[in-house]
XYZ file of C-alpha atoms in Angstrom:
750
model
C 15.727 16.930 -26.216
C 13.661 14.758 -28.030
C 10.362 14.584 -25.503
C 8.156 12.050 -26.193
C 4.785 14.557 -26.352
C 2.603 12.101 -28.187
C 2.791 10.127 -25.099
C 1.398 13.335 -23.359
C -1.216 14.246 -24.920
C -4.772 12.867 -24.251
C -6.246 10.730 -27.235
C -8.111 12.870 -30.062
C -11.461 11.496 -31.720
C -13.131 11.499 -34.817
C -16.195 10.562 -36.569
C -17.443 10.137 -39.730
C -19.284 7.573 -42.339
C -17.150 4.838 -44.298
C -16.446 5.804 -47.815
C -13.855 3.495 -48.891
C -11.920 0.374 -47.530
C -9.171 0.198 -48.182
C -7.500 -2.759 -46.905
C -9.164 -5.088 -44.533
C -7.284 -8.582 -42.810
C -10.240 -11.580 -41.811
C -7.550 -13.002 -39.909
C -6.326 -10.010 -37.635
C -9.477 -7.378 -38.301
C -6.643 -4.839 -39.435
C -8.093 -1.993 -41.824
C -7.464 0.770 -43.454
C -10.590 2.859 -44.257
C -11.496 6.767 -45.993
C -14.360 8.728 -44.155
C -15.935 11.859 -44.460
C -16.197 13.841 -41.156
C -18.578 15.672 -39.482
C -16.908 18.432 -41.368
C -16.791 16.667 -44.642
C -13.226 16.566 -44.309
C -11.424 13.284 -45.770
C -9.468 11.130 -43.158
C -7.904 7.909 -43.502
C -8.635 5.466 -40.515
C -5.669 2.431 -39.376
C -5.705 0.244 -36.823
C -8.243 -2.451 -35.707
C -11.988 -2.697 -36.768
C -13.511 -5.165 -38.228
C -16.485 -5.531 -40.164
C -16.015 -2.441 -41.057
C -17.864 -2.002 -44.442
C -19.203 1.432 -46.179
C -22.120 3.211 -44.600
C -20.880 2.937 -41.411
C -20.973 5.233 -39.149
C -17.883 5.319 -36.901
C -16.671 7.334 -33.851
C -13.063 6.497 -32.675
C -10.228 7.607 -30.668
C -6.653 7.417 -30.699
C -3.933 10.188 -32.342
C -2.852 11.391 -35.815
C 0.410 10.181 -37.000
C 2.118 11.491 -39.564
C 3.048 8.059 -42.084
C 6.147 7.871 -43.969
C 4.875 6.922 -47.419
C 0.810 7.380 -47.137
C 0.785 11.044 -45.067
C -1.056 12.068 -41.876
C -3.577 8.835 -40.871
C -5.622 8.709 -37.514
C -4.812 5.956 -35.338
C -7.468 4.268 -33.972
C -7.044 2.568 -30.087
C -10.896 2.383 -29.975
C -13.973 2.105 -31.792
C -17.590 2.503 -31.836
C -19.987 1.544 -35.163
C -23.030 2.380 -36.044
C -25.161 1.010 -38.620
C -26.491 3.025 -40.891
C -30.083 4.904 -40.749
C -31.229 5.759 -43.846
C -32.585 3.624 -46.072
C -30.153 5.158 -48.889
C -27.449 4.539 -45.934
C -28.309 1.147 -45.555
C -28.213 0.548 -49.218
C -25.070 1.407 -49.755
C -23.993 0.052 -47.092
C -25.528 -3.404 -48.622
C -23.971 -2.768 -51.375
C -20.489 -2.360 -50.396
C -20.372 -6.083 -49.737
C -20.391 -6.016 -46.152
C -22.272 -8.701 -45.203
C -21.531 -11.808 -46.897
C -24.197 -13.383 -49.591
C -26.107 -9.551 -50.608
C -24.722 -7.824 -53.481
C -26.000 -4.829 -55.467
C -29.255 -6.660 -57.001
C -30.139 -8.653 -53.839
C -29.647 -5.029 -51.246
C -31.650 -3.116 -53.690
C -34.383 -5.625 -53.957
C -34.911 -5.870 -49.667
C -34.224 -2.336 -48.803
C -37.300 -2.066 -51.453
C -39.551 -4.383 -49.430
C -38.136 -3.738 -45.885
C -36.393 -0.179 -46.014
C -35.425 1.025 -42.592
C -36.361 -1.919 -40.996
C -34.001 -3.915 -42.816
C -31.391 -4.508 -39.852
C -34.523 -6.076 -38.032
C -35.681 -8.183 -40.744
C -31.719 -9.966 -40.850
C -31.738 -10.176 -37.190
C -35.167 -10.788 -36.137
C -36.835 -12.561 -39.188
C -34.852 -13.697 -41.425
C -37.418 -16.277 -43.017
C -39.150 -12.651 -44.721
C -36.146 -12.627 -46.350
C -37.478 -15.637 -47.942
C -40.206 -14.633 -49.017
C -38.584 -11.898 -51.694
C -37.096 -13.728 -55.550
C -33.835 -15.608 -56.006
C -33.403 -15.706 -52.026
C -34.341 -19.007 -50.893
C -34.323 -20.115 -46.670
C -31.319 -21.552 -46.832
C -29.852 -17.979 -48.596
C -32.069 -15.962 -45.605
C -30.082 -17.603 -43.022
C -26.743 -16.894 -43.983
C -27.430 -13.877 -44.378
C -28.697 -13.478 -40.891
C -26.056 -15.527 -39.508
C -23.744 -13.299 -41.494
C -25.312 -10.490 -39.900
C -24.994 -11.328 -36.903
C -21.559 -12.218 -37.187
C -20.960 -8.644 -37.422
C -23.151 -7.359 -34.832
C -21.090 -9.898 -32.528
C -17.766 -8.534 -33.293
C -19.279 -4.568 -32.754
C -20.665 -5.861 -29.837
C -17.638 -7.412 -28.312
C -14.783 -5.321 -29.534
C -17.065 -1.969 -27.371
C -17.336 -4.002 -24.594
C -13.736 -5.837 -24.501
C -12.314 -2.021 -25.374
C -12.762 -1.230 -21.227
C -10.271 -3.562 -20.280
C -8.078 -4.574 -23.210
C -6.409 -3.093 -26.377
C -7.869 -3.957 -29.704
C -5.453 -6.853 -30.362
C -6.198 -8.978 -26.818
C -9.997 -7.053 -27.775
C -10.243 -9.370 -31.147
C -8.364 -11.935 -30.441
C -11.298 -12.881 -28.248
C -13.729 -11.834 -30.461
C -12.005 -14.564 -33.010
C -11.585 -17.248 -30.511
C -15.177 -17.330 -28.188
C -17.307 -15.026 -31.188
C -20.402 -13.165 -30.633
C -20.599 -15.093 -27.337
C -17.865 -13.313 -25.701
C -19.665 -10.825 -24.182
C -21.757 -13.161 -22.325
C -18.842 -15.487 -21.303
C -16.612 -12.922 -19.821
C -20.166 -11.524 -17.840
C -20.505 -14.965 -16.622
C -16.837 -16.096 -15.980
C -14.569 -12.981 -16.754
C -11.903 -16.125 -15.486
C -12.249 -18.124 -18.514
C -10.634 -15.596 -20.141
C -6.666 -16.780 -17.561
C -7.418 -19.835 -19.422
C -7.569 -19.333 -23.607
C -5.664 -16.173 -23.388
C -1.638 -15.297 -23.300
C -1.391 -12.045 -21.288
C -4.514 -11.866 -19.335
C -3.544 -13.118 -16.106
C -6.049 -13.268 -12.477
C -5.348 -9.829 -11.735
C -7.186 -8.682 -14.523
C -10.035 -10.863 -15.241
C -10.418 -10.072 -10.803
C -11.001 -6.578 -11.869
C -13.513 -7.393 -14.495
C -15.346 -10.125 -12.436
C -15.391 -6.979 -9.492
C -16.979 -5.108 -12.522
C -19.301 -6.664 -13.068
C -21.092 -7.824 -9.362
C -18.980 -10.992 -9.444
C -18.618 -11.555 -5.636
C -15.101 -12.365 -3.838
C -16.099 -15.606 -2.629
C -17.253 -17.132 -5.640
C -16.561 -20.630 -6.763
C -15.116 -19.388 -9.921
C -13.542 -16.653 -8.471
C -12.054 -19.465 -6.019
C -11.707 -22.063 -8.670
C -9.613 -19.518 -10.519
C -7.474 -18.053 -7.865
C -6.339 -21.985 -6.776
C -5.275 -21.940 -10.147
C -3.323 -18.957 -10.006
C -1.543 -20.202 -7.253
C -0.122 -22.545 -8.597
C 1.354 -20.483 -11.373
C 2.493 -17.753 -9.713
C 4.289 -20.954 -7.776
C 5.752 -22.315 -11.027
C 6.534 -19.049 -12.842
C 8.495 -17.429 -9.981
C 9.309 -19.597 -7.096
C 9.837 -22.447 -9.391
C 7.764 -25.115 -8.515
C 5.902 -28.016 -9.764
C 4.004 -28.642 -7.438
C 2.995 -27.816 -3.942
C 2.004 -28.982 -0.584
C -1.622 -28.602 0.295
C -1.035 -26.653 3.502
C 1.058 -24.161 1.229
C -1.178 -24.444 -1.598
C -4.203 -23.291 0.607
C -1.674 -20.699 2.144
C -1.012 -18.940 -0.405
C -4.459 -19.036 -2.368
C -5.769 -17.704 0.646
C -3.753 -15.388 1.241
C -4.071 -13.858 -2.799
C -7.446 -14.164 -2.253
C -8.462 -12.945 0.625
C -10.852 -16.172 2.420
C -10.699 -18.449 4.558
C -8.566 -20.883 4.058
C -10.860 -22.879 5.833
C -13.530 -22.893 2.861
C -10.502 -23.733 0.018
C -10.343 -27.954 -0.366
C -13.933 -28.154 -1.690
C -12.539 -25.850 -4.470
C -9.084 -27.703 -4.695
C -10.900 -30.883 -4.831
C -13.261 -30.323 -7.430
C -10.229 -28.511 -9.968
C -8.814 -32.250 -9.196
C -12.130 -33.984 -10.447
C -12.034 -31.463 -13.528
C -8.848 -32.443 -14.205
C -7.143 -29.364 -14.007
C -4.984 -30.330 -11.063
C -3.666 -33.512 -9.776
C -3.020 -34.865 -6.403
C -0.335 -37.271 -5.069
C 1.814 -38.844 -2.103
C 5.139 -38.434 -1.892
C 6.736 -39.187 1.484
C 2.980 -38.855 3.380
C 2.726 -35.327 2.164
C -0.515 -34.734 0.203
C 0.992 -32.466 -3.183
C -0.953 -30.762 -5.158
C 0.150 -29.403 -9.415
C -1.296 -28.549 -12.608
C -1.657 -31.468 -14.679
C 0.436 -29.960 -17.001
C 3.559 -30.070 -15.268
C 2.192 -33.019 -14.221
C 2.228 -34.928 -16.766
C 5.629 -33.172 -18.130
C 6.834 -35.090 -15.094
C 5.852 -38.254 -15.670
C 6.384 -37.805 -18.659
C 9.813 -37.786 -18.446
C 10.574 -39.735 -15.728
C 8.931 -42.521 -18.373
C 11.097 -41.742 -21.067
C 14.934 -41.279 -19.577
C 13.801 -44.733 -18.484
C 12.632 -45.936 -21.474
C 15.633 -44.491 -23.283
C 18.023 -45.913 -20.905
C 17.121 -49.622 -21.474
C 16.773 -49.816 -25.215
C 19.573 -47.879 -26.140
C 22.631 -49.284 -27.352
C 25.636 -50.705 -25.138
C 29.223 -50.332 -26.044
C 31.101 -52.950 -24.999
C 33.950 -51.917 -22.207
C 36.715 -53.374 -24.761
C 36.027 -50.973 -27.297
C 35.665 -48.046 -25.012
C 39.265 -48.452 -24.206
C 40.589 -48.409 -27.618
C 37.882 -45.504 -28.524
C 39.653 -43.218 -25.266
C 43.972 -44.326 -26.478
C 42.572 -43.780 -30.864
C 41.212 -39.972 -29.518
C 43.769 -39.278 -26.861
C 46.573 -40.402 -29.911
C 44.694 -38.196 -32.283
C 44.923 -34.842 -30.185
C 48.383 -35.653 -28.129
C 47.234 -36.234 -24.843
C 45.933 -38.195 -22.041
C 42.499 -37.467 -20.496
C 42.225 -37.566 -16.936
C 40.969 -40.436 -14.747
C 37.763 -38.592 -14.359
C 37.497 -37.553 -17.995
C 38.062 -41.236 -18.797
C 35.452 -42.520 -16.452
C 33.177 -39.833 -18.251
C 33.451 -40.973 -21.338
C 33.480 -44.610 -20.823
C 29.837 -43.956 -18.793
C 28.373 -42.190 -21.660
C 29.202 -44.626 -24.212
C 28.061 -48.135 -21.744
C 24.717 -46.123 -20.740
C 21.628 -44.490 -22.415
C 21.096 -41.816 -20.160
C 24.277 -39.564 -18.208
C 25.202 -37.070 -16.569
C 28.537 -34.765 -16.112
C 28.719 -32.041 -13.980
C 31.935 -30.262 -12.400
C 32.757 -26.802 -11.905
C 35.022 -24.136 -14.162
C 38.500 -25.298 -15.210
C 37.255 -28.967 -14.790
C 37.260 -30.282 -18.274
C 33.966 -30.940 -19.266
C 34.864 -29.050 -22.540
C 37.273 -31.733 -23.263
C 34.953 -34.173 -22.620
C 32.442 -33.169 -24.919
C 35.268 -32.860 -27.703
C 36.032 -36.285 -27.223
C 32.385 -37.828 -26.665
C 32.280 -36.392 -30.562
C 34.798 -37.616 -31.828
C 33.907 -41.294 -30.566
C 30.303 -41.113 -32.155
C 31.286 -39.972 -34.637
C 34.158 -42.523 -35.482
C 31.437 -45.574 -35.071
C 28.844 -43.538 -37.416
C 26.496 -42.219 -34.649
C 25.043 -38.659 -35.729
C 25.125 -36.267 -32.676
C 23.698 -33.207 -32.028
C 24.937 -30.277 -29.425
C 22.424 -28.338 -28.364
C 22.029 -25.711 -24.990
C 19.265 -24.250 -24.447
C 19.625 -20.369 -24.612
C 21.331 -18.851 -27.874
C 24.678 -18.013 -26.351
C 25.278 -20.791 -24.340
C 24.968 -22.339 -27.996
C 26.848 -20.162 -29.596
C 29.482 -20.319 -26.656
C 29.841 -24.262 -26.573
C 29.792 -24.337 -30.470
C 33.063 -22.172 -30.140
C 35.201 -24.046 -28.267
C 34.363 -27.517 -29.207
C 34.552 -25.905 -32.833
C 31.512 -27.971 -34.761
C 27.743 -26.516 -35.121
C 25.563 -26.135 -32.014
C 21.800 -25.424 -31.641
C 19.624 -23.814 -28.803
C 16.520 -26.668 -27.740
C 14.143 -24.951 -30.225
C 15.827 -24.229 -33.619
C 17.476 -28.388 -32.974
C 13.338 -29.483 -32.181
C 12.394 -26.896 -35.249
C 9.875 -24.350 -33.230
C 6.744 -22.947 -35.269
C 4.541 -20.420 -33.191
C 0.818 -19.379 -34.039
C -0.374 -16.543 -33.124
C -3.205 -18.284 -31.173
C -1.499 -19.941 -29.225
C 0.818 -19.083 -25.986
C 2.674 -21.981 -26.315
C 5.699 -23.050 -29.306
C 5.274 -26.074 -31.426
C 7.836 -28.122 -31.969
C 7.762 -29.725 -35.609
C 9.937 -32.156 -34.455
C 7.947 -34.215 -31.488
C 7.248 -38.447 -31.077
C 5.380 -38.080 -34.612
C 8.929 -37.087 -36.222
C 11.884 -37.856 -33.862
C 15.071 -36.413 -34.472
C 17.383 -37.876 -36.754
C 20.083 -38.100 -34.423
C 21.408 -41.189 -32.810
C 23.133 -38.992 -29.490
C 22.145 -35.964 -28.306
C 24.736 -33.874 -26.191
C 22.724 -31.153 -24.065
C 24.795 -28.760 -22.341
C 23.892 -25.886 -19.706
C 21.218 -28.535 -18.828
C 20.904 -26.936 -15.110
C 18.836 -24.374 -17.244
C 16.609 -26.512 -18.418
C 13.078 -26.827 -17.461
C 11.046 -29.209 -17.262
C 8.199 -28.477 -20.156
C 11.905 -27.473 -22.226
C 12.598 -31.143 -21.155
C 9.396 -32.754 -22.064
C 9.706 -31.195 -25.658
C 13.392 -33.481 -26.095
C 12.252 -36.217 -24.944
C 9.577 -36.636 -26.928
C 11.354 -36.135 -30.143
C 14.130 -37.560 -29.075
C 14.216 -41.667 -30.829
C 14.094 -44.971 -29.831
C 17.668 -45.995 -29.393
C 18.660 -42.943 -28.989
C 21.418 -41.552 -26.144
C 20.933 -38.498 -24.161
C 24.424 -36.703 -22.820
C 23.519 -33.824 -20.245
C 26.192 -31.715 -19.219
C 25.903 -29.199 -16.800
C 26.953 -27.696 -13.083
C 24.963 -28.633 -10.352
C 25.970 -25.783 -7.897
C 24.312 -23.091 -10.599
C 21.087 -21.363 -10.220
C 18.085 -23.785 -11.128
C 16.880 -23.256 -14.279
C 14.722 -19.574 -14.632
C 11.535 -21.569 -15.611
C 9.239 -24.417 -13.291
C 10.870 -27.713 -12.300
C 14.611 -28.965 -10.992
C 15.651 -30.650 -14.001
C 19.212 -31.209 -13.229
C 19.221 -31.530 -9.523
C 16.635 -34.580 -9.473
C 18.370 -36.548 -12.338
C 21.166 -36.727 -9.983
C 19.678 -36.746 -6.788
C 17.103 -39.428 -7.890
C 20.525 -41.978 -8.111
C 18.401 -43.565 -11.419
C 21.272 -42.836 -13.632
C 24.998 -42.715 -13.849
C 26.404 -39.571 -12.746
C 30.131 -38.200 -13.338
C 31.623 -35.378 -11.522
C 34.666 -33.974 -12.123
C 36.688 -32.219 -9.588
C 40.015 -31.361 -10.517
C 41.361 -28.071 -11.511
C 43.211 -28.069 -14.243
C 46.771 -26.532 -14.283
C 45.812 -23.691 -16.453
C 42.849 -23.423 -15.186
C 44.679 -22.873 -12.084
C 46.292 -20.058 -13.757
C 43.094 -17.779 -12.926
C 42.225 -16.857 -9.701
C 38.119 -16.530 -11.058
C 38.138 -20.361 -11.499
C 40.073 -20.589 -8.479
C 37.662 -18.580 -6.032
C 34.822 -19.659 -8.156
C 35.898 -23.489 -6.398
C 36.951 -21.513 -2.980
C 33.221 -20.441 -2.801
C 31.405 -23.479 -3.736
C 33.508 -25.047 -1.042
C 31.909 -22.336 1.210
C 35.125 -19.946 1.443
C 36.137 -16.704 1.090
C 38.097 -15.923 -2.176
C 41.198 -14.425 -2.130
C 40.630 -10.644 -2.629
C 44.206 -9.117 -1.570
C 43.801 -7.803 -5.475
C 46.995 -8.788 -6.397
C 45.691 -11.008 -8.910
C 45.064 -9.351 -12.627
C 41.841 -10.816 -13.011
C 39.729 -10.709 -9.610
C 39.334 -7.728 -7.709
C 37.261 -6.695 -4.330
C 37.068 -3.081 -4.175
C 34.957 -2.334 -0.784
C 33.059 0.036 0.139
C 30.198 0.501 2.650
C 26.755 1.906 1.310
C 24.517 1.651 -1.518
C 25.302 4.895 -3.307
C 28.986 4.809 -3.151
C 28.769 1.468 -4.455
C 26.432 1.911 -7.293
C 28.795 5.568 -8.280
C 32.174 2.767 -8.188
C 29.887 0.329 -10.237
C 29.381 3.525 -12.544
C 32.848 4.734 -12.701
C 34.214 1.571 -13.627
C 32.505 0.931 -16.955
C 32.274 4.639 -17.741
C 36.301 5.505 -17.267
C 38.725 3.351 -15.188
C 38.078 0.040 -17.061
C 38.322 2.163 -19.883
C 41.057 4.094 -19.310
C 42.882 0.786 -18.129
C 42.250 -1.285 -20.265
C 41.364 0.817 -23.565
C 37.682 1.381 -24.984
C 37.265 -1.877 -26.882
C 36.912 -3.600 -23.823
C 33.554 -1.535 -22.886
C 30.957 -4.131 -24.583
C 32.570 -6.563 -22.956
C 31.589 -5.494 -19.402
C 28.671 -7.006 -17.654
C 27.004 -5.599 -14.180
C 25.719 -8.643 -12.299
C 23.409 -8.025 -9.550
C 21.525 -10.373 -7.028
C 18.613 -8.133 -7.180
C 16.280 -5.326 -9.351
C 15.735 -3.333 -6.327
C 17.678 -1.392 -3.908
C 20.057 1.629 -5.121
C 22.826 -0.905 -6.159
C 20.407 -2.739 -7.960
C 19.413 -3.846 -12.029
C 16.971 -0.792 -11.978
C 18.968 2.066 -9.805
C 22.162 0.634 -11.950
C 20.586 0.370 -15.283
C 18.660 4.250 -15.283
C 22.619 5.937 -13.999
C 25.169 3.739 -16.252
C 21.663 4.956 -19.629
C 22.617 8.217 -18.352
C 26.256 7.795 -18.322
C 26.678 5.669 -21.346
C 24.068 6.471 -24.040
C 22.398 10.183 -22.558
C 19.987 11.915 -24.404
C 21.039 13.554 -27.484
C 19.191 15.333 -29.756
C 19.943 12.819 -32.797
C 19.122 10.187 -30.772
C 15.288 8.914 -31.068
C 13.793 7.338 -27.674
C 10.485 5.792 -26.624
C 8.793 6.023 -23.432
C 7.771 2.883 -22.044
C 6.528 1.004 -18.928
C 8.495 3.584 -16.911
C 11.693 3.768 -18.500
C 13.448 5.773 -21.308
C 14.053 3.534 -24.398
C 17.093 5.349 -26.473
C 18.300 4.035 -29.404
C 21.655 2.294 -29.265
C 20.465 1.155 -25.542
C 21.796 -2.426 -24.463
C 18.515 -3.873 -24.134
C 17.131 -7.445 -22.696
C 14.099 -9.259 -23.778
C 12.504 -9.887 -20.270
C 9.527 -12.749 -21.274
C 9.762 -15.590 -24.198
C 8.002 -14.252 -27.239
C 7.579 -17.348 -29.966
C 5.961 -15.314 -32.730
C 8.850 -12.911 -33.370
C 10.395 -12.774 -36.571
C 14.172 -12.403 -37.418
C 16.609 -12.014 -40.228
C 20.676 -12.879 -39.424
C 22.592 -13.142 -41.732
C 19.834 -13.961 -44.799
C 18.584 -16.401 -42.287
C 14.901 -16.202 -41.035
C 13.284 -17.684 -37.702
C 11.433 -16.885 -35.028
C 11.648 -16.581 -31.762
C 13.316 -14.110 -29.143
C 13.765 -15.896 -25.569
C 13.877 -14.755 -22.218
C 17.618 -12.813 -20.919
C 18.330 -12.815 -24.939
C 20.524 -9.334 -25.187
C 21.319 -7.265 -27.032
C 20.203 -3.124 -28.364
C 18.116 -1.354 -29.995
C 19.216 -0.371 -33.819
C 16.089 1.860 -34.558
C 13.381 3.620 -33.598
C 10.363 4.992 -35.612
C 8.015 7.069 -34.566
C 6.195 7.213 -37.919
C 5.432 3.707 -37.894
C 5.511 3.256 -34.515
C 8.273 0.929 -34.244
C 12.015 -0.237 -32.964
C 14.400 -2.252 -34.217
C 16.315 -4.589 -32.107
C 19.351 -6.674 -32.735
C 20.304 -9.572 -30.909
C 23.627 -10.935 -31.134
C 23.010 -10.613 -34.966
C 19.322 -11.438 -35.111
C 17.716 -8.088 -36.146
C 13.859 -8.242 -35.572
C 11.154 -5.863 -35.041
C 9.285 -4.662 -32.534
C 5.867 -2.138 -32.085
C 5.565 0.223 -29.545
C 2.846 -2.198 -28.318
C 5.792 -5.194 -27.934
C 7.694 -2.825 -25.714
C 6.491 -3.794 -22.119
C 8.640 -7.033 -22.789
C 11.816 -5.090 -23.667
C 14.251 -3.326 -20.413
C 17.286 -1.995 -20.011
C 20.916 -4.386 -19.661
C 23.472 -2.232 -18.830
C 22.639 -4.042 -15.254
C 21.246 -7.625 -15.492
C 20.499 -10.068 -12.500
C 22.054 -13.175 -11.650
C 18.830 -15.063 -12.794
C 19.039 -13.340 -16.100
C 23.032 -14.158 -16.832
C 22.233 -18.033 -16.776
C 24.160 -19.772 -19.372
C 25.989 -16.697 -21.034
C 29.983 -15.335 -20.721
C 31.159 -12.285 -20.268
C 34.637 -10.785 -20.584
C 34.221 -8.825 -17.571
C 31.430 -8.975 -14.576
C 31.134 -6.506 -12.366
C 29.449 -7.856 -9.696
C 27.767 -5.173 -6.654
C 27.807 -6.503 -3.252
C 24.925 -4.921 -0.910
C 22.241 -5.557 1.648
C 19.060 -6.724 0.337
C 16.878 -9.845 0.759
C 18.077 -12.442 2.825
C 16.978 -15.772 0.315
C 18.501 -13.531 -2.446
C 21.753 -13.520 -0.378
C 22.975 -17.101 -1.464
C 26.167 -18.913 -1.860
C 25.179 -20.504 -5.150
C 23.964 -16.713 -6.819
C 27.248 -15.263 -5.843
C 28.924 -19.004 -7.459
C 27.219 -18.781 -10.436
C 28.025 -14.638 -10.865
C 31.470 -15.180 -10.632
C 31.395 -17.959 -13.322
C 29.993 -16.065 -15.719
C 33.284 -14.064 -16.369
C 35.969 -15.006 -18.639
C 38.334 -12.547 -18.196
C 38.010 -10.214 -14.819
C 35.917 -9.936 -11.892
C 35.502 -7.380 -9.991
C 33.005 -7.487 -6.721
C 31.992 -4.148 -5.457
C 30.571 -3.846 -2.204
C 30.552 -4.731 1.610
C 32.918 -7.642 2.879
C 29.907 -8.682 5.458
C 27.645 -9.608 2.381
C 30.292 -11.531 0.456
C 30.853 -13.363 4.013
C 26.897 -13.581 4.447
C 26.771 -15.064 0.938
C 30.237 -17.353 1.139
C 28.349 -18.927 4.344
C 24.810 -19.664 3.270
C 25.574 -22.510 1.614
C 20.811 -23.026 1.396
C 18.940 -22.445 -1.846
C 15.680 -21.801 -2.208
C 13.900 -24.912 -1.923
C 12.088 -26.056 -4.913
C 8.671 -28.404 -5.293
C 9.298 -30.612 -7.679
C 7.853 -34.599 -8.381
C 10.184 -35.215 -11.073
C 13.246 -37.233 -8.713
C 10.745 -39.350 -6.617
C 9.087 -40.233 -9.723
C 13.095 -41.394 -10.580
C 14.171 -42.992 -7.919
C 14.557 -46.270 -8.195
C 12.257 -47.034 -4.830
C 8.844 -45.150 -6.193
C 6.116 -46.928 -5.621
C 4.921 -48.056 -8.458
C 1.589 -46.851 -7.649
C 2.366 -43.295 -8.570
C 3.739 -43.768 -12.024
C 1.866 -43.329 -15.134
C 1.837 -44.574 -18.456
C 3.130 -42.489 -21.282
C 1.176 -40.177 -23.357
């Protein structure tokens, strides 16, 4: 079995003088250079080393690697640079072009005049350089600034090496320049605001090392912001009641609650957070989320008001024509849904599986096409877009692709080329799986919707809400501001599926029919976590392939309520990897964040990465998103990269990015949203009560198209069916859209 020995080895170090710079990127700081080490032997260094020049003395920490093309190299993880000290070394350094504006001739003049004091003169007495022939005062000061930039980069990289990798350190330097060290020492919490991936906890540890006290105003205010961010990222809240914000921030910060209000008010005065009243309760929100909800409420109102309506007489004729063309009649509620979409600028269609939502979508596309309206069909995820595209027989795009997403490495957020300055061309937007849309994505979509456009939201409001902040679909429905049609009738074909029948029973708070007589819905009773996990593993590895053929294996997905526990995703992933993709000398593997990633492993992206480049069938694009599932197609130890395949999108990850990847033999229900699998296995075991809910079980069951197998305790199943409570999300979109909302809380569309 392959063992990742390099992960276990301690870092090595090399020192020497830079002989030549083979490659250097001003943008990223990535450098390839050759040094002569202390023994007079050559060595090639590669890594983020900005402003390295010939003559520099470098001490680097890292590991030796063997590049398939370029041979033995030292991969630098941290480095220190010492400026040359002798006149000859200084002359060589300056002659190399390391400092902008100085070539070999000018270098010779300077060194001849100032000798070993050259660098001191450049830094502290730049006007002295102007005394030399051919050097103006303006040029002298430019040389000094260039030298200061180099010194600043060195100081920043050395300071940051104790806390960050070289890539992050370079980003800090590029954004903050030579002032970065002072800025971090004075207020390390600024890092959380300006750099993706640097959270409050890391900034807090830096602050502690810098002697910043627990009750410093910068720490308290950063902690309040962190509390609101955590509420959004972990709980989906776009705002928090005043009392809950104070309680949560007090716990996170480890300080008394009564010292927080003045800092909350200070943040509000700075415009970083916003307060508002709703039903007599004071709420606080990050300005970003509040402005998004206000914008969405206002823009939806505009769309509904401005969209041209289709007359009632024409609607009947359009529906009849579509029925004749397809050879069937729409049900009453389906006819109502089509009519409502034609009569309104904003309309919502909701309903469970088997109620005919897809039939309505196909009818709408046909009618809109017949009256000359261009229609875009979109969904929040690639899997959801693929599924609705196949069902409707026309192209569906992800919302990100529809909006023509681009990404800048310096910005953690995506940039959409389609926006309020460059509207989408389509007259109609049909958005499927709308329950998965968070408030930030909705805002981006609405900004791109042109005047006169209409929007049809389609989704199942009884499923779990979005992973991101907001409760968009439920808020739109519950506001009562827009026409909503709920399909309730299960069609005859669907009634033949116990998956659909039982899904509706669960949604109604009734126990599913689990007599194991059906051919698509089974309940295997097990009473302890170990036997539940063992049965799941046996089903995936042997029982299902033996009964239905090996080809079924690719269509099996284990979906669990929780990550934790003996039957949670973490434990099941380890067990299933051992069963389905065991260690083999022919399969390279890489250890990352406590797991082993192996060639052929089924994997999932665990965070949005807007910058990953991919290729699929000759088409290039960017972005891999939270919940995307694929497999490891290659692991290259020499180049320290992994090749991933996400539904045909081929992309490459550096080893440093593997914290974004986890196994997907088993996934949580939340991560399964928007996807559909032929076979779904659902372990039912004791876990946190907030996860044992009806809508979580309903969502899991409705992910299956051909077979559902429940494995576990009857009492857990009963608990989930009876528990109709869902985790409350604090949002303001509903109140902003509700017709009775006080106009005083409305803000202008920006």
